Amino acid sequence: MSDSGAGLISRYQARLALPTSVKPISLQEGSTPLVCLNSLCDPERGIVVYGKVEGANPTGSFKDRGMTVAITMAAHEGSEAVICASTGNTSAAAAAYAARAGMKAFVVIPDGKIALGKLAQAMMHGARVIQIAGNFDEGMQIVKAMPDEAPVTLVNSVNPYRLQGQKTAAFEIVDSLGRAPDYHFLPVGNAGNISAYWLGYSEYHQTGDLDKLPIMVGCQAAGAAPFVHGKIVADPETVATAIRIGNPQSWDLAQAARSESGGWFVAHEDQLILDAQQYLAQREGIFCEPASAVSVAALISALRESAIPDQSVVVCTLTGHGLKDPDTAISQSPEPLRVAPTLGAVRDAILR
Ligand code: AN7
């Protein structure tokens, strides 16, 4: 299973239950780094923390795992066009994999609330970008109905092939650690990913490849926390635009992941999320996007509250690359120093 040069479908074919005749549409996604987050480990208490760096995927987020399978199957079934609603990353992945498959992509995005890098990707890969004067949840309702109106295949995570692809991240973690973590922290928006991880861990457990299942901790932004409130949020708002979602489609699956694993949902304020993003960038050298940092914000809080027992192994999924959202990064950083182009001026800037 460790042929890391190949894409997910060829690496995990037997676990994906796809027809043997499929021709994979792949960008060699997956096989992402599982990096020890040294500054969050606590050797005295025997706590070890890893980040699963999903920003290392071809389009810079975990969405590539689901999209390779969804687009492969759409092509296999003869579809010529795909559609999704997206807070950004799904549209980037759909656009890229559709381009590779020679298919058209239509992406429905919320007005003005999509990070610049993601918009650039969708546009550059030639997707038809349809911006609605509404939010992700409204876009989702529209695209779900679209296959009845136009010849398009829906590739949001309500498409079951998406979760099939995304469950491979759990396989990779177990393959690499030789076990599951005790705790798995990950951001939750539309809730496909937490459902997919739980599916992956559970399948490995059923086949005897895993003894002990992890406790799943679903992390949300305070202004977009339907799972913490136990109900739909009508007007979700957060700086972490990727998870600015109030009506998650995989509600029941995510609730099952929480209850079957003995886990919990938690939400944090935007400032804490940005602090965690900066912490990871400056202490660990890993630049993830704000939505990804919510998992680290939640872990830092849990460690402070001593909610993580001694001898625990913890994984945080870092779902997307920081370069996706340059505006948010720059707006929380100091301005560059502006100096004359001389040795003296640059030396003074260094010694200042
Ligand atoms: C970086 O792209 O929903 O709970 O339309 O981009 O599976 O939705 C993105 C979600 C976490 C949440 N981190 O995952 C979309 C979209 C990042 C994300 C999530 C998203 P889900």
Coordinates of C-alpha atoms and ligand atoms in Angstrom, one line a residue, residues 61-63 85-91 118 136 156-157 162 166 187-194 242-243 245 289 291-292 319-320, ligand 1:
S61 CA -6.4 20.7 -0.1
F62 CA -7.9 17.3 1.0
K63 CA -10.6 17.8 -1.6
A85 CA -21.3 24.5 -4.7
S86 CA -18.2 25.5 -2.9
T87 CA -16.6 27.7 -0.3
G88 CA -13.5 27.4 -2.6
N89 CA -11.5 24.3 -2.2
T90 CA -14.1 21.9 -3.7
S91 CA -14.3 24.2 -6.7
K118 CA -9.2 29.3 -4.7
F136 CA -22.7 28.3 0.4
N156 CA -20.2 17.8 -3.7
S157 CA -19.6 15.3 -0.9
R162 CA -16.3 11.7 -2.6
Q166 CA -11.5 11.0 1.4
P187 CA -12.3 21.1 11.0
V188 CA -16.0 20.5 10.2
G189 CA -17.9 22.5 7.6
N190 CA -20.2 20.5 5.4
A191 CA -19.1 17.5 7.5
G192 CA -18.1 15.2 4.6
N193 CA -14.5 14.9 5.9
I194 CA -15.2 13.8 9.5
A242 CA -13.8 27.5 3.9
I243 CA -16.1 26.4 6.8
I245 CA -21.4 26.7 6.5
E289 CA -5.4 28.1 5.8
A291 CA -10.2 26.8 8.4
S292 CA -7.4 24.2 8.9
T319 CA -7.0 20.5 5.5
G320 CA -5.7 23.2 3.2
Ligands
AN7_1 C1 -9.7 23.9 4.1 O1 -14.7 23.7 -0.6 O2 -17.0 22.8 1.8 O3 -16.5 19.3 6.7 O4 -16.9 23.8 -0.7 O5 -12.0 23.8 2.4 O6 -15.8 18.1 4.7 O7 -16.9 20.3 4.5 C2 -14.6 23.1 2.1 C3 -14.5 22.6 3.3 C4 -12.2 22.1 6.1 C5 -14.5 21.4 5.9 N1 -11.1 22.7 5.7 O8 -14.6 20.1 5.4 C6 -15.8 23.6 -0.1 C7 -15.9 23.1 1.3 C8 -11.0 23.3 4.5 C9 -12.1 23.2 3.6 C10 -13.3 22.0 5.3 C11 -13.3 22.6 4.1 P1 -16.0 19.4 5.3

